[in-house]
Short mmCIF file of N, CA and C in Angstrom, two decimals:
data_model
loop_
_atom_site.label_atom_id
_atom_site.label_comp_id
_atom_site.label_asym_id
_atom_site.label_seq_id
_atom_site.Cartn_x
_atom_site.Cartn_y
_atom_site.Cartn_z
N UNK A 961 48.92 13.38 8.52
CA UNK A 961 48.35 13.19 9.83
C UNK A 961 46.90 13.66 9.87
N UNK A 962 46.65 14.81 9.24
CA UNK A 962 45.29 15.36 9.21
C UNK A 962 44.35 14.42 8.44
N UNK A 963 44.84 13.83 7.33
CA UNK A 963 44.03 12.90 6.54
C UNK A 963 43.66 11.66 7.34
N UNK A 964 44.58 11.19 8.18
CA UNK A 964 44.31 10.00 9.01
C UNK A 964 43.21 10.32 10.02
N UNK A 965 43.28 11.52 10.61
CA UNK A 965 42.26 11.93 11.58
C UNK A 965 40.89 12.02 10.90
N UNK A 966 40.86 12.62 9.71
CA UNK A 966 39.59 12.71 8.97
C UNK A 966 39.06 11.34 8.60
N UNK A 967 39.93 10.44 8.20
CA UNK A 967 39.53 9.09 7.86
C UNK A 967 38.96 8.37 9.08
N UNK A 968 39.61 8.52 10.22
CA UNK A 968 39.13 7.88 11.45
C UNK A 968 37.76 8.40 11.84
N UNK A 969 37.56 9.71 11.76
CA UNK A 969 36.26 10.30 12.09
C UNK A 969 35.19 9.80 11.12
N UNK A 970 35.52 9.74 9.83
CA UNK A 970 34.57 9.26 8.82
C UNK A 970 34.15 7.82 9.10
N UNK A 971 35.11 6.98 9.46
CA UNK A 971 34.81 5.58 9.76
C UNK A 971 33.87 5.47 10.94
N UNK A 972 34.15 6.24 12.00
CA UNK A 972 33.29 6.23 13.19
C UNK A 972 31.88 6.68 12.83
N UNK A 973 31.76 7.75 12.06
CA UNK A 973 30.44 8.24 11.66
C UNK A 973 29.69 7.23 10.80
N UNK A 974 30.36 6.59 9.88
CA UNK A 974 29.73 5.58 9.04
C UNK A 974 29.26 4.38 9.85
N UNK A 975 30.07 3.98 10.83
CA UNK A 975 29.66 2.85 11.68
C UNK A 975 28.41 3.22 12.45
N UNK A 976 28.34 4.46 12.93
CA UNK A 976 27.15 4.92 13.65
C UNK A 976 25.93 4.88 12.76
N UNK A 977 26.09 5.28 11.51
CA UNK A 977 24.97 5.24 10.56
C UNK A 977 24.53 3.81 10.30
N UNK A 978 25.48 2.91 10.14
CA UNK A 978 25.13 1.50 9.86
C UNK A 978 24.39 0.90 11.04
N UNK A 979 24.84 1.18 12.25
CA UNK A 979 24.17 0.64 13.44
C UNK A 979 22.77 1.22 13.54
N UNK A 980 22.63 2.52 13.28
CA UNK A 980 21.32 3.15 13.35
C UNK A 980 20.36 2.51 12.36
N UNK A 981 20.79 2.28 11.14
CA UNK A 981 19.94 1.66 10.13
C UNK A 981 19.54 0.25 10.55
N UNK A 982 20.51 -0.52 11.06
CA UNK A 982 20.20 -1.87 11.51
C UNK A 982 19.21 -1.85 12.66
N UNK A 983 19.38 -0.92 13.61
CA UNK A 983 18.47 -0.82 14.74
C UNK A 983 17.05 -0.50 14.28
N UNK A 984 16.93 0.33 13.25
CA UNK A 984 15.61 0.70 12.74
C UNK A 984 14.90 -0.48 12.09
N UNK A 985 15.64 -1.47 11.63
CA UNK A 985 15.03 -2.62 10.96
C UNK A 985 14.54 -3.68 11.95
N UNK A 986 15.07 -3.66 13.18
CA UNK A 986 14.68 -4.65 14.19
C UNK A 986 13.44 -4.15 14.91
N UNK A 987 12.51 -5.06 15.16
CA UNK A 987 11.23 -4.65 15.71
C UNK A 987 10.74 -5.62 16.78
N UNK A 988 9.57 -5.33 17.29
CA UNK A 988 8.85 -6.21 18.20
C UNK A 988 7.46 -6.41 17.63
N UNK A 989 6.63 -7.16 18.35
CA UNK A 989 5.31 -7.47 17.83
C UNK A 989 4.29 -7.49 18.96
N UNK A 990 3.09 -7.04 18.66
CA UNK A 990 1.97 -7.11 19.60
C UNK A 990 0.86 -7.86 18.90
N UNK A 991 0.34 -8.89 19.57
CA UNK A 991 -0.63 -9.79 18.95
C UNK A 991 -1.89 -9.92 19.80
N UNK A 992 -2.96 -10.36 19.13
CA UNK A 992 -4.23 -10.62 19.84
C UNK A 992 -4.95 -11.82 19.23
N UNK A 993 -4.22 -12.72 18.60
CA UNK A 993 -4.86 -13.82 17.89
C UNK A 993 -4.99 -15.11 18.69
N UNK A 994 -4.24 -15.28 19.75
CA UNK A 994 -4.30 -16.53 20.53
C UNK A 994 -5.47 -16.47 21.51
N UNK A 995 -6.21 -17.54 21.58
CA UNK A 995 -7.29 -17.63 22.56
C UNK A 995 -6.68 -18.03 23.90
N UNK A 996 -6.75 -17.13 24.90
CA UNK A 996 -6.15 -17.43 26.20
C UNK A 996 -7.04 -18.39 26.99
N UNK A 997 -6.54 -18.92 28.11
CA UNK A 997 -7.34 -19.84 28.91
C UNK A 997 -8.50 -19.14 29.63
N UNK A 998 -9.71 -19.51 29.26
CA UNK A 998 -10.91 -18.94 29.87
C UNK A 998 -10.94 -19.27 31.37
N UNK A 999 -10.32 -20.37 31.75
CA UNK A 999 -10.29 -20.74 33.17
C UNK A 999 -9.55 -19.69 34.00
N UNK A 1000 -8.72 -18.87 33.37
CA UNK A 1000 -8.02 -17.77 34.06
C UNK A 1000 -8.77 -16.45 33.90
N UNK A 1001 -10.01 -16.50 33.42
CA UNK A 1001 -10.85 -15.32 33.18
C UNK A 1001 -10.22 -14.39 32.15
N UNK A 1002 -9.58 -14.97 31.14
CA UNK A 1002 -8.95 -14.20 30.07
C UNK A 1002 -9.67 -14.50 28.76
N UNK A 1003 -9.87 -13.43 27.97
CA UNK A 1003 -10.60 -13.55 26.70
C UNK A 1003 -9.88 -12.75 25.63
N UNK A 1004 -10.18 -13.06 24.40
CA UNK A 1004 -9.56 -12.36 23.27
C UNK A 1004 -10.03 -10.91 23.20
N UNK A 1005 -9.24 -10.10 22.51
CA UNK A 1005 -9.59 -8.71 22.21
C UNK A 1005 -9.41 -8.47 20.71
N UNK A 1006 -10.02 -7.40 20.24
CA UNK A 1006 -9.85 -6.95 18.87
C UNK A 1006 -9.26 -5.55 18.94
N UNK A 1007 -8.18 -5.31 18.22
CA UNK A 1007 -7.56 -3.99 18.19
C UNK A 1007 -8.36 -3.11 17.24
N UNK A 1008 -8.76 -1.91 17.73
CA UNK A 1008 -9.50 -0.97 16.89
C UNK A 1008 -8.65 0.24 16.50
N UNK A 1009 -7.70 0.61 17.38
CA UNK A 1009 -6.84 1.77 17.11
C UNK A 1009 -5.42 1.46 17.59
N UNK A 1010 -4.45 1.99 16.87
CA UNK A 1010 -3.04 1.88 17.24
C UNK A 1010 -2.46 3.28 17.24
N UNK A 1011 -1.96 3.69 18.40
CA UNK A 1011 -1.42 5.04 18.59
C UNK A 1011 -2.42 6.11 18.16
N UNK A 1012 -3.70 5.87 18.50
CA UNK A 1012 -4.75 6.85 18.23
C UNK A 1012 -5.33 6.83 16.83
N UNK A 1013 -4.81 5.97 15.96
CA UNK A 1013 -5.31 5.92 14.58
C UNK A 1013 -6.09 4.62 14.35
N UNK A 1014 -7.25 4.70 13.69
CA UNK A 1014 -8.03 3.48 13.43
C UNK A 1014 -7.24 2.50 12.56
N UNK A 1015 -7.39 1.22 12.87
CA UNK A 1015 -6.71 0.17 12.10
C UNK A 1015 -7.70 -0.93 11.76
N UNK A 1016 -7.39 -1.65 10.71
CA UNK A 1016 -8.10 -2.88 10.40
C UNK A 1016 -7.46 -3.94 11.27
N UNK A 1017 -8.26 -4.65 12.03
CA UNK A 1017 -7.71 -5.63 12.97
C UNK A 1017 -6.91 -6.70 12.24
N UNK A 1018 -5.73 -6.99 12.78
CA UNK A 1018 -4.85 -8.02 12.25
C UNK A 1018 -4.46 -8.95 13.39
N UNK A 1019 -3.92 -10.12 13.06
CA UNK A 1019 -3.49 -11.02 14.13
C UNK A 1019 -2.35 -10.44 14.97
N UNK A 1020 -1.44 -9.68 14.32
CA UNK A 1020 -0.35 -9.06 15.06
C UNK A 1020 0.15 -7.82 14.32
N UNK A 1021 0.86 -6.97 15.06
CA UNK A 1021 1.39 -5.73 14.52
C UNK A 1021 2.90 -5.69 14.76
N UNK A 1022 3.69 -5.55 13.68
CA UNK A 1022 5.14 -5.38 13.79
C UNK A 1022 5.38 -3.90 14.05
N UNK A 1023 6.13 -3.61 15.12
CA UNK A 1023 6.32 -2.23 15.53
C UNK A 1023 7.76 -1.96 15.93
N UNK A 1024 8.21 -0.72 15.76
CA UNK A 1024 9.54 -0.38 16.27
C UNK A 1024 9.50 -0.40 17.80
N UNK A 1025 10.66 -0.58 18.41
CA UNK A 1025 10.73 -0.57 19.87
C UNK A 1025 10.24 0.77 20.39
N UNK A 1026 9.61 0.73 21.56
CA UNK A 1026 9.10 1.95 22.17
C UNK A 1026 7.68 1.75 22.66
N UNK A 1027 7.11 2.81 23.18
CA UNK A 1027 5.75 2.74 23.74
C UNK A 1027 4.71 2.92 22.65
N UNK A 1028 3.71 2.05 22.67
CA UNK A 1028 2.61 2.11 21.70
C UNK A 1028 1.29 1.96 22.44
N UNK A 1029 0.30 2.74 22.01
CA UNK A 1029 -1.01 2.70 22.63
C UNK A 1029 -1.99 1.91 21.75
N UNK A 1030 -2.64 0.93 22.36
CA UNK A 1030 -3.64 0.11 21.67
C UNK A 1030 -5.01 0.38 22.26
N UNK A 1031 -5.98 0.58 21.39
CA UNK A 1031 -7.37 0.63 21.82
C UNK A 1031 -7.98 -0.70 21.41
N UNK A 1032 -8.61 -1.38 22.37
CA UNK A 1032 -9.13 -2.72 22.12
C UNK A 1032 -10.57 -2.85 22.59
N UNK A 1033 -11.27 -3.79 21.96
CA UNK A 1033 -12.62 -4.17 22.36
C UNK A 1033 -12.56 -5.60 22.86
N UNK A 1034 -13.24 -5.87 23.96
CA UNK A 1034 -13.22 -7.22 24.54
C UNK A 1034 -14.18 -8.14 23.81
N UNK A 1035 -13.86 -9.42 23.83
CA UNK A 1035 -14.72 -10.46 23.25
C UNK A 1035 -15.09 -11.47 24.34
N UNK A 1036 -15.59 -10.95 25.44
CA UNK A 1036 -15.93 -11.80 26.59
C UNK A 1036 -17.28 -12.47 26.35
N UNK A 1037 -17.26 -13.78 26.41
CA UNK A 1037 -18.48 -14.58 26.31
C UNK A 1037 -18.59 -15.39 27.58
N UNK A 1038 -19.36 -14.85 28.53
CA UNK A 1038 -19.48 -15.52 29.82
C UNK A 1038 -20.88 -15.29 30.38
N UNK A 1039 -21.49 -16.33 30.95
CA UNK A 1039 -22.81 -16.15 31.55
C UNK A 1039 -22.77 -15.22 32.77
N UNK A 1040 -21.58 -15.02 33.36
CA UNK A 1040 -21.44 -14.13 34.50
C UNK A 1040 -21.49 -12.65 34.12
N UNK A 1041 -21.34 -12.36 32.84
CA UNK A 1041 -21.34 -10.97 32.37
C UNK A 1041 -22.78 -10.48 32.25
N UNK A 1042 -23.14 -9.53 33.12
CA UNK A 1042 -24.53 -9.06 33.18
C UNK A 1042 -24.67 -7.58 32.80
N UNK A 1043 -23.65 -6.99 32.18
CA UNK A 1043 -23.73 -5.57 31.83
C UNK A 1043 -24.54 -5.37 30.56
N UNK A 1044 -25.06 -4.15 30.40
CA UNK A 1044 -25.79 -3.81 29.19
C UNK A 1044 -24.82 -3.65 28.03
N UNK A 1045 -25.32 -3.77 26.83
CA UNK A 1045 -24.49 -3.65 25.63
C UNK A 1045 -23.76 -2.30 25.59
N UNK A 1046 -24.40 -1.24 26.07
CA UNK A 1046 -23.78 0.09 26.06
C UNK A 1046 -22.55 0.16 26.97
N UNK A 1047 -22.43 -0.74 27.92
CA UNK A 1047 -21.28 -0.75 28.83
C UNK A 1047 -20.06 -1.42 28.20
N UNK A 1048 -20.27 -2.11 27.12
CA UNK A 1048 -19.17 -2.84 26.46
C UNK A 1048 -18.41 -1.89 25.54
N UNK A 1049 -17.55 -1.10 26.15
CA UNK A 1049 -16.81 -0.07 25.44
C UNK A 1049 -15.34 -0.46 25.29
N UNK A 1050 -14.67 0.24 24.36
CA UNK A 1050 -13.24 0.00 24.16
C UNK A 1050 -12.44 0.58 25.33
N UNK A 1051 -11.23 0.06 25.49
CA UNK A 1051 -10.30 0.57 26.49
C UNK A 1051 -8.91 0.62 25.86
N UNK A 1052 -8.02 1.38 26.48
CA UNK A 1052 -6.67 1.51 25.95
C UNK A 1052 -5.65 0.87 26.88
N UNK A 1053 -4.55 0.45 26.28
CA UNK A 1053 -3.44 -0.11 27.02
C UNK A 1053 -2.15 0.37 26.35
N UNK A 1054 -1.18 0.76 27.18
CA UNK A 1054 0.14 1.14 26.68
C UNK A 1054 1.04 -0.08 26.77
N UNK A 1055 1.75 -0.35 25.69
CA UNK A 1055 2.68 -1.48 25.67
C UNK A 1055 4.06 -0.95 25.32
N UNK A 1056 5.02 -1.23 26.19
CA UNK A 1056 6.42 -0.86 25.93
C UNK A 1056 7.04 -2.00 25.14
N UNK A 1057 7.10 -1.84 23.83
CA UNK A 1057 7.58 -2.88 22.93
C UNK A 1057 9.11 -2.92 22.96
N UNK A 1058 9.65 -4.09 23.22
CA UNK A 1058 11.09 -4.30 23.19
C UNK A 1058 11.46 -5.03 21.91
N UNK A 1059 12.71 -4.89 21.51
CA UNK A 1059 13.20 -5.55 20.30
C UNK A 1059 13.07 -7.06 20.43
N UNK A 1060 12.59 -7.66 19.36
CA UNK A 1060 12.48 -9.12 19.22
C UNK A 1060 11.70 -9.78 20.36
N UNK A 1061 10.60 -9.13 20.75
CA UNK A 1061 9.68 -9.68 21.74
C UNK A 1061 8.27 -9.59 21.16
N UNK A 1062 7.43 -10.55 21.51
CA UNK A 1062 6.02 -10.53 21.11
C UNK A 1062 5.18 -10.47 22.38
N UNK A 1063 4.20 -9.58 22.36
CA UNK A 1063 3.30 -9.38 23.49
C UNK A 1063 1.90 -9.78 23.06
N UNK A 1064 1.21 -10.56 23.89
CA UNK A 1064 -0.14 -11.01 23.58
C UNK A 1064 -1.14 -10.25 24.45
N UNK A 1065 -2.03 -9.51 23.79
CA UNK A 1065 -3.05 -8.74 24.50
C UNK A 1065 -4.31 -9.56 24.70
N UNK A 1066 -4.91 -9.42 25.87
CA UNK A 1066 -6.17 -10.09 26.17
C UNK A 1066 -7.02 -9.19 27.07
N UNK A 1067 -8.27 -9.59 27.23
CA UNK A 1067 -9.18 -8.93 28.17
C UNK A 1067 -9.24 -9.78 29.44
N UNK A 1068 -8.98 -9.15 30.57
CA UNK A 1068 -9.09 -9.83 31.85
C UNK A 1068 -10.47 -9.51 32.42
N UNK A 1069 -11.31 -10.52 32.53
CA UNK A 1069 -12.66 -10.38 33.07
C UNK A 1069 -12.55 -10.41 34.59
N UNK A 1070 -12.91 -9.30 35.23
CA UNK A 1070 -12.80 -9.20 36.68
C UNK A 1070 -13.99 -9.92 37.33
N UNK A 1071 -13.69 -10.86 38.16
CA UNK A 1071 -14.75 -11.63 38.83
C UNK A 1071 -14.82 -11.32 40.32
N UNK A 1072 -14.23 -10.17 40.74
CA UNK A 1072 -14.19 -9.84 42.16
C UNK A 1072 -15.54 -9.41 42.72
N UNK A 1073 -16.46 -8.99 41.83
CA UNK A 1073 -17.83 -8.64 42.24
C UNK A 1073 -18.75 -8.78 41.04
N UNK A 1074 -20.03 -8.63 41.26
CA UNK A 1074 -20.99 -8.73 40.16
C UNK A 1074 -21.08 -7.36 39.49
N UNK A 1075 -20.84 -7.37 38.19
CA UNK A 1075 -20.94 -6.14 37.41
C UNK A 1075 -22.21 -6.23 36.56
N UNK A 1076 -23.04 -5.18 36.64
CA UNK A 1076 -24.25 -5.17 35.83
C UNK A 1076 -24.58 -3.74 35.42
N UNK A 1077 -25.63 -3.60 34.63
CA UNK A 1077 -26.05 -2.29 34.17
C UNK A 1077 -25.04 -1.66 33.23
N UNK A 1078 -24.64 -0.42 33.52
CA UNK A 1078 -23.73 0.32 32.66
C UNK A 1078 -22.30 0.38 33.24
N UNK A 1079 -22.00 -0.51 34.16
CA UNK A 1079 -20.67 -0.54 34.77
C UNK A 1079 -19.64 -1.05 33.76
N UNK A 1080 -18.67 -0.21 33.43
CA UNK A 1080 -17.64 -0.57 32.44
C UNK A 1080 -16.37 -1.13 33.08
N UNK A 1081 -16.38 -1.25 34.39
CA UNK A 1081 -15.17 -1.67 35.11
C UNK A 1081 -15.01 -3.19 35.18
N UNK A 1082 -15.81 -3.93 34.47
CA UNK A 1082 -15.80 -5.39 34.57
C UNK A 1082 -14.61 -6.06 33.88
N UNK A 1083 -13.82 -5.29 33.11
CA UNK A 1083 -12.67 -5.88 32.40
C UNK A 1083 -11.57 -4.85 32.26
N UNK A 1084 -10.39 -5.37 31.97
CA UNK A 1084 -9.26 -4.50 31.66
C UNK A 1084 -8.36 -5.20 30.65
N UNK A 1085 -7.76 -4.42 29.74
CA UNK A 1085 -6.82 -5.02 28.80
C UNK A 1085 -5.48 -5.25 29.51
N UNK A 1086 -4.88 -6.41 29.25
CA UNK A 1086 -3.59 -6.74 29.87
C UNK A 1086 -2.71 -7.47 28.85
N UNK A 1087 -1.41 -7.43 29.13
CA UNK A 1087 -0.48 -8.27 28.38
C UNK A 1087 -0.46 -9.60 29.10
N UNK A 1088 -0.96 -10.63 28.44
CA UNK A 1088 -1.08 -11.95 29.04
C UNK A 1088 0.23 -12.72 28.96
N UNK A 1089 0.94 -12.53 27.89
CA UNK A 1089 2.10 -13.36 27.62
C UNK A 1089 3.14 -12.55 26.85
N UNK A 1090 4.41 -12.77 27.18
CA UNK A 1090 5.52 -12.15 26.45
C UNK A 1090 6.47 -13.27 26.07
N UNK A 1091 6.91 -13.26 24.81
CA UNK A 1091 7.80 -14.32 24.35
C UNK A 1091 8.81 -13.77 23.35
N UNK A 1092 9.90 -14.49 23.18
CA UNK A 1092 10.90 -14.10 22.18
C UNK A 1092 10.30 -14.26 20.80
N UNK A 1093 10.66 -13.35 19.92
CA UNK A 1093 10.11 -13.36 18.57
C UNK A 1093 11.11 -12.68 17.64
N UNK A 1094 11.59 -13.39 16.66
CA UNK A 1094 12.52 -12.83 15.70
C UNK A 1094 11.73 -11.92 14.76
N UNK A 1095 12.08 -10.66 14.76
CA UNK A 1095 11.29 -9.68 14.01
C UNK A 1095 12.22 -8.69 13.34
N UNK A 1096 11.98 -8.43 12.06
CA UNK A 1096 12.75 -7.41 11.35
C UNK A 1096 11.88 -6.84 10.24
N UNK A 1097 12.00 -5.52 10.06
CA UNK A 1097 11.34 -4.88 8.93
C UNK A 1097 12.18 -5.15 7.68
N UNK A 1098 11.55 -5.11 6.53
CA UNK A 1098 12.29 -5.28 5.28
C UNK A 1098 13.23 -4.10 5.11
N UNK A 1099 14.42 -4.37 4.63
CA UNK A 1099 15.40 -3.31 4.41
C UNK A 1099 15.04 -2.55 3.14
N UNK A 1100 14.70 -1.24 3.26
CA UNK A 1100 14.30 -0.47 2.08
C UNK A 1100 15.47 -0.25 1.11
N UNK A 1101 16.71 -0.48 1.55
CA UNK A 1101 17.87 -0.28 0.68
C UNK A 1101 18.13 -1.49 -0.21
N UNK A 1102 17.51 -2.62 0.08
CA UNK A 1102 17.77 -3.84 -0.69
C UNK A 1102 16.93 -3.89 -1.93
#
């Protein structure tokens, strides 16, 4: 009887380990490679930092589920943009990454008033689009 109880507990623990490993392999993605519709005052961004660490910009980042911080630079090309070069600074955005979802980051150019000089409030990073995306990390045990 005692052996059966130990066997049952072992099976439950092993199943928990297998599920945990499988969960660790499933991911989400954050991208910045699609050119959004300029007619909606949306422009591309370049990722400079991920979770506070500098990165080489890539089209997308495969990430485990959870909150991730992106630092981005805007690529706004508009005749309405009248700010000085020094005002074109990076900004951060937190993205709650869900399993098997892809999030597209863009710069939203605010057209509610005229921004000029050193005003940095002329844009904000936003998630423009969210879509299903099959994503998995390579299994290190294989």
